[in-house]
Amino acid sequence: MRRPIAPALVMAGCLALAGCGGSADGSDAAPDLSVRSAYMPQPVTDSLAAGYLTVVNESDSSDDLVSATSDIAGDVTVHETSGQRMKEAGRLEIPAGGRLVLESGGTHLMFEKLKRKPKEGETVSVKLRFTKTDPITVEMPVKSATYRPTSTKSSGSSTHSNSHH
Amino acid sequence: MRKKTFAAALAAAAALTLTACGSSDNSSSSPVAEVSAETGSEKAATVLDKPFEKPDLVLTDTQGKSYDLREATKGQPTLIYFGYTNCPDICPLTMNNIAVAKKQLPKAEQDKLRIVFVTTDPERDTPAELGKWLKGIDPAVVGLTGSFSTIQGGARQLGISIDPPTKDKDGKVISEHGTQVVAFSPKTDAGYVLYGEDATVDDYTKDLPKLIKGQTP
């Protein structure tokens, strides 16, 4: 069942990468990064929250997400889930012409030492730092605790909303 | 189940191509959108051919009182999940999904349903901590803590494997959560349906009325 489908998919996956190798508009630095589909589910308590986003690299040069800070948290770390275990991730590569997806059940931003509890409808400011690219500040909307992007677990989830360019 | 495998293969295929197509041209995103439509139609529930016996677990609830799982949930539709409160990602999502779905049931059915959250990080999740966290989700959820080995043994009886929390080099505690929510029938007290991490509010909303009657979703 799976075999015959896979090759077709490989094509689809490649085609679906919006801006795969496409030229950047108005950027001078080598990597051309943009952040899409950012959100934070409203956390349960005022001590801990998670955040998700996709970093798209529309250039031929790779970059790494190094760290993050936020106005509402004393500490922001990037965590990855491997199996059932969550641990702090090191640098995360954003491959040339590729993307880094932080999504529920996988890699995510973990906000600790919150200054207040973010509530649905609010916006949280997050500054992402990279190896090469200048920092990018993302206004991350706080969604309901059970919010899910329209498509999860697929690399194409963020291509629906490419307006934050 | 077949659809699920299919979707996973898709995601894997798409991911694999990420590094391979750096120089290809940009194009429409529609193929991937179709993939997500496919995953959305899959069934969340896995009905077991051989249901699990309810684990013989006696732990401590958020009031600090002894809680005998079998005795307290006998003849009640019951959902069990193993997780920990210092988990920002899957644990609150799973519990909130269930809590939100439960609120859509008629009041009488809400009162029948037992939702049990068993911590996998008992050292940090004291009764008070559990209570505080669950209050932010649904105060009616039963939160249980106790010795790790007891919890691990209970989880194992449900086919859920959990290793004890460890510390990383910075002294941060790394815990594990279970991968499944197990639903127990009020008719047989057996764990007969499983939900994975991908189960949504809609999935639970659709299935809870059946689970409460001990029916197969």
XYZ file of C-alpha atoms in Angstrom:
382
model
C 0.000 0.000 0.000
C 2.707 2.441 0.968
C 5.239 1.597 -1.693
C 3.601 2.864 -4.831
C 2.528 6.064 -3.160
C 5.840 7.168 -1.779
C 7.552 8.311 -5.002
C 4.621 10.488 -5.917
C 4.806 12.006 -2.516
C 8.438 12.805 -2.694
C 7.568 14.920 -5.672
C 4.683 16.505 -3.895
C 6.792 17.296 -0.881
C 9.391 18.977 -2.963
C 6.933 20.985 -4.960
C 5.128 22.010 -1.861
C 8.090 23.776 -0.394
C 7.008 27.245 -1.186
C 9.996 29.223 -2.210
C 12.258 26.225 -2.475
C 15.314 27.924 -3.876
C 13.169 30.798 -4.980
C 14.849 34.163 -4.899
C 14.345 36.464 -1.966
C 12.794 39.846 -2.210
C 14.815 42.758 -0.940
C 17.166 40.931 1.394
C 20.897 41.438 1.446
C 22.215 38.871 3.940
C 22.819 35.357 2.701
C 20.139 33.328 4.538
C 16.664 34.681 4.000
C 14.541 33.607 6.919
C 10.903 34.209 7.644
C 8.741 32.987 10.478
C 5.247 31.640 9.948
C 2.379 30.060 11.808
C 3.537 31.138 15.246
C 1.201 30.497 18.180
C 1.147 29.787 21.861
C -1.614 27.638 23.347
C -2.986 29.325 26.457
C -1.035 27.656 29.255
C -2.576 25.883 32.224
C -0.724 27.846 34.873
C 1.378 30.971 35.138
C 4.600 29.001 35.356
C 5.075 27.234 32.049
C 4.037 27.665 28.411
C 4.881 26.285 24.987
C 5.204 28.040 21.644
C 5.225 26.788 18.079
C 6.354 28.283 14.786
C 7.948 27.518 11.463
C 11.130 29.158 10.223
C 11.380 29.136 6.452
C 14.710 29.561 4.736
C 14.295 30.802 1.196
C 17.927 30.869 0.279
C 20.822 28.621 -0.654
C 22.545 29.107 2.665
C 21.661 27.251 5.842
C 21.341 28.869 9.240
C 20.738 27.760 12.830
C 18.246 28.796 15.453
C 20.458 29.453 18.444
C 18.272 30.904 21.159
C 15.077 32.743 21.965
C 13.951 35.340 24.481
C 10.563 36.783 25.290
C 9.034 39.746 27.050
C 6.852 37.518 29.202
C 9.305 34.851 30.285
C 12.498 34.823 32.304
C 13.688 31.833 30.392
C 12.946 30.511 26.910
C 14.505 27.281 25.690
C 14.083 25.144 22.641
C 12.986 21.649 23.530
C 12.689 18.589 21.440
C 10.644 15.532 22.186
C 12.421 12.316 21.438
C 10.181 9.404 22.105
C 8.259 10.392 25.231
C 11.115 12.441 26.608
C 11.628 16.137 26.319
C 15.055 17.604 26.403
C 16.740 20.830 25.621
C 17.805 21.007 22.012
C 21.064 22.469 20.841
C 21.297 24.540 17.688
C 18.606 23.645 15.244
C 19.421 23.855 11.592
C 17.234 25.617 9.094
C 18.499 24.022 5.909
C 19.005 25.976 2.738
C 15.697 26.038 0.896
C 14.114 24.217 3.814
C 12.382 24.897 7.052
C 12.513 24.271 10.753
C 9.128 23.273 12.122
C 8.406 23.633 15.811
C 5.115 21.821 16.349
C 3.094 20.110 18.993
C 4.513 16.687 19.786
C 7.878 17.627 18.375
C 10.255 20.483 18.905
C 8.838 23.488 20.707
C 9.755 26.637 22.547
C 9.397 26.298 26.288
C 8.679 29.473 28.241
C 9.548 29.333 31.923
C 9.500 31.851 34.758
C 6.508 33.580 33.229
C 5.850 37.104 34.392
C 2.123 36.625 33.881
C -0.177 34.007 32.437
C -0.717 34.628 28.729
C -4.410 34.603 27.833
C -6.149 33.701 24.607
C -6.365 36.732 22.338
C -3.175 38.311 23.641
C 0.127 38.456 21.833
C 3.496 37.408 23.156
C 6.670 38.850 21.737
C 9.477 36.393 21.016
C 12.918 37.251 19.710
C 14.683 34.478 17.803
C 18.458 34.527 17.383
C 20.330 32.802 14.600
C 23.931 32.075 13.732
C 23.999 34.250 10.625
C 20.740 36.095 10.237
C 19.862 39.097 12.391
C 17.398 38.395 15.199
C 13.743 38.154 14.215
C 11.023 39.297 16.574
C 7.797 37.369 16.271
C 4.449 38.496 17.631
C 3.044 35.175 18.733
C -0.740 35.069 19.175
C -2.048 33.223 22.217
C -4.646 30.704 21.097
C -7.014 28.459 23.011
C -5.468 25.638 25.015
C -6.728 23.124 22.480
C -5.869 25.075 19.341
C -4.307 23.147 16.506
C -3.096 24.507 13.212
C -5.257 23.375 10.296
C -2.823 20.661 9.444
C -0.490 19.075 11.948
C 2.346 16.656 11.543
C 2.954 17.721 7.996
C 5.732 19.843 6.673
C 3.267 21.888 4.709
C 1.319 23.213 7.639
C 2.615 26.719 7.343
C 2.262 27.220 3.638
C -1.344 28.219 4.157
C -0.422 31.438 5.871
C 2.482 33.079 4.164
C 1.354 36.595 4.849
C 3.900 37.440 7.529
C 6.619 37.853 5.020
C -5.603 2.526 10.905
C -4.583 2.146 7.303
C -5.086 5.801 6.691
C -2.913 6.629 9.648
C 0.000 4.637 8.285
C -0.532 6.236 4.951
C -0.422 9.718 6.432
C 2.729 8.968 8.385
C 4.434 7.751 5.244
C 3.442 10.965 3.581
C 4.861 13.152 6.255
C 8.070 11.190 6.242
C 8.363 11.424 2.492
C 7.765 15.131 2.554
C 10.302 15.640 5.314
C 12.945 13.628 3.536
C 12.749 15.804 0.527
C 13.420 18.959 2.465
C 17.156 18.873 2.065
C 17.077 17.445 -1.417
C 15.287 20.195 -3.241
C 17.224 23.296 -2.352
C 17.550 24.409 -5.920
C 14.168 23.476 -7.275
C 11.694 26.145 -8.154
C 8.909 27.423 -6.004
C 5.481 26.133 -6.688
C 2.010 25.706 -5.318
C 1.417 24.192 -1.905
C -1.721 22.319 -2.799
C -0.366 18.755 -2.666
C 0.438 19.068 1.009
C -2.943 20.584 1.727
C -4.489 17.414 0.376
C -2.365 15.374 2.725
C -3.713 17.233 5.718
C -7.267 16.630 4.556
C -6.448 12.951 4.549
C -5.070 12.932 8.077
C -8.092 14.856 9.309
C -10.471 12.094 8.321
C -8.747 9.296 10.158
C -10.312 7.712 13.198
C -8.723 8.680 16.467
C -9.869 5.709 18.505
C -8.135 2.356 18.487
C -10.496 -0.312 19.732
C -8.615 -3.177 21.342
C -9.329 -6.781 20.481
C -7.986 -7.751 23.885
C -8.935 -5.061 26.396
C -6.688 -4.230 29.339
C -7.700 -5.112 32.834
C -7.974 -2.005 35.004
C -4.709 -1.721 36.937
C -4.839 -2.393 40.646
C -3.494 1.024 41.591
C -3.744 2.665 44.971
C -2.258 6.151 44.926
C -2.703 9.549 46.563
C -5.152 12.115 45.201
C -4.841 15.905 45.151
C -6.391 16.088 48.631
C -3.657 13.818 49.953
C -6.135 10.979 50.392
C -5.696 7.385 49.348
C -7.378 6.618 46.034
C -8.088 3.070 44.942
C -8.523 3.218 41.192
C -10.530 0.017 40.824
C -12.817 0.788 43.711
C -13.338 4.471 42.897
C -14.043 4.001 39.220
C -15.939 0.704 39.329
C -18.794 0.744 36.842
C -17.912 4.272 35.700
C -16.712 5.310 32.276
C -13.110 6.271 32.944
C -10.273 7.863 31.005
C -6.690 7.532 32.215
C -3.648 9.454 31.105
C -0.089 9.399 32.424
C 1.770 12.709 32.266
C 3.379 15.429 34.374
C 2.628 19.042 35.095
C 6.002 20.447 34.053
C 5.178 19.372 30.524
C 4.189 22.345 28.383
C 3.332 20.511 25.224
C 1.444 17.230 24.940
C 0.233 16.784 28.532
C -1.836 19.981 28.807
C -3.073 19.588 25.239
C -4.277 16.056 25.872
C -5.952 16.945 29.160
C -7.529 20.118 27.768
C -8.842 18.231 24.753
C -10.650 15.830 27.057
C -11.856 18.581 29.399
C -13.260 20.705 26.591
C -14.990 17.702 25.022
C -16.460 16.710 28.381
C -18.073 20.133 28.820
C -20.147 19.461 25.734
C -21.842 16.479 27.340
C -25.142 16.778 29.203
C -24.530 17.479 32.895
C -25.590 13.997 34.033
C -23.095 12.389 31.690
C -20.350 14.767 32.748
C -20.870 13.597 36.306
C -20.548 9.960 35.294
C -17.251 10.358 33.497
C -14.099 9.832 35.543
C -10.974 11.461 34.186
C -7.813 10.332 35.919
C -4.424 11.961 35.482
C -1.536 9.957 36.932
C 1.751 11.769 37.276
C 4.932 10.281 35.827
C 6.987 12.736 37.876
C 5.791 12.141 41.441
C 8.735 13.852 43.048
C 7.760 17.236 41.648
C 4.051 16.544 41.269
C 2.927 16.574 44.871
C -0.809 16.446 45.582
C -0.789 20.243 45.906
C 1.046 20.809 42.630
C -1.219 18.399 40.810
C -4.274 20.070 42.271
C -3.108 23.507 41.207
C -2.430 22.364 37.674
C -5.653 20.431 37.250
C -7.658 23.374 38.554
C -6.497 25.181 35.429
C -7.894 22.386 33.259
C -10.881 20.825 35.021
C -11.138 20.617 38.802
C -13.168 17.408 38.484
C -10.170 15.526 37.109
C -8.687 13.110 39.631
C -4.954 13.732 39.965
C -2.871 10.910 41.373
C 0.661 10.711 42.688
C 2.650 8.178 44.693
C 5.810 6.161 44.401
C 7.288 6.025 40.930
C 7.531 2.258 40.892
C 3.827 1.907 41.690
C 2.925 4.335 38.923
C 5.285 2.668 36.473
C 3.792 -0.721 37.316
C 0.267 0.572 36.768
C 1.212 2.077 33.449
C 2.894 -1.120 32.378
C -0.330 -3.038 32.924
C -1.822 -0.766 30.257
C 1.016 -1.278 27.840
C 2.403 2.168 28.632
C 6.112 2.306 29.278
C 7.509 5.127 31.399
C 11.074 5.561 32.583
C 11.822 7.473 35.776
C 12.699 11.154 35.479
C 16.395 11.913 35.088
C 18.433 15.080 35.390
C 20.367 16.661 32.557
C 23.788 18.223 32.976
C 22.245 21.501 34.150
C 20.233 19.705 36.798
C 16.960 20.112 34.945
C 14.552 17.260 35.433
C 13.611 15.362 32.296
C 10.386 13.398 32.592
C 8.369 11.221 30.314
C 4.680 11.195 29.576
C 2.606 8.268 28.434
C 1.657 8.063 24.812
C -1.954 7.050 25.146
C -5.212 7.830 26.824
C -6.990 4.629 27.828
C -10.776 4.514 28.035
C -12.406 2.020 30.406
C -15.892 0.699 29.874
C -18.529 1.180 32.593
C -19.918 -2.228 31.660
C -16.784 -4.344 31.931
C -14.313 -2.020 33.691
C -11.836 -3.021 30.992
C -9.639 -0.626 29.049
C -11.004 -1.139 25.571
C -10.197 2.004 23.574
C -6.942 3.928 23.115
C -6.357 7.466 21.935
C -2.988 8.709 20.750
C -1.531 12.180 20.924
C -3.197 13.184 17.698
C -6.717 12.862 19.082
C -8.445 16.248 18.976
C -11.275 17.903 20.877
C -13.573 16.923 18.023
C -12.516 13.293 18.274
C -13.258 13.172 21.990
C -16.471 15.146 21.563
C -17.668 12.642 19.023
C -16.635 9.572 21.030
C -17.367 10.475 24.660
C -21.145 9.882 24.463
C -20.411 6.339 23.295
C -17.642 5.711 25.796
C -19.957 6.780 28.594
C -22.345 4.019 27.589
C -19.563 1.498 27.158
C -20.149 1.426 23.423
C -17.488 1.117 20.791
C -16.754 4.446 19.121
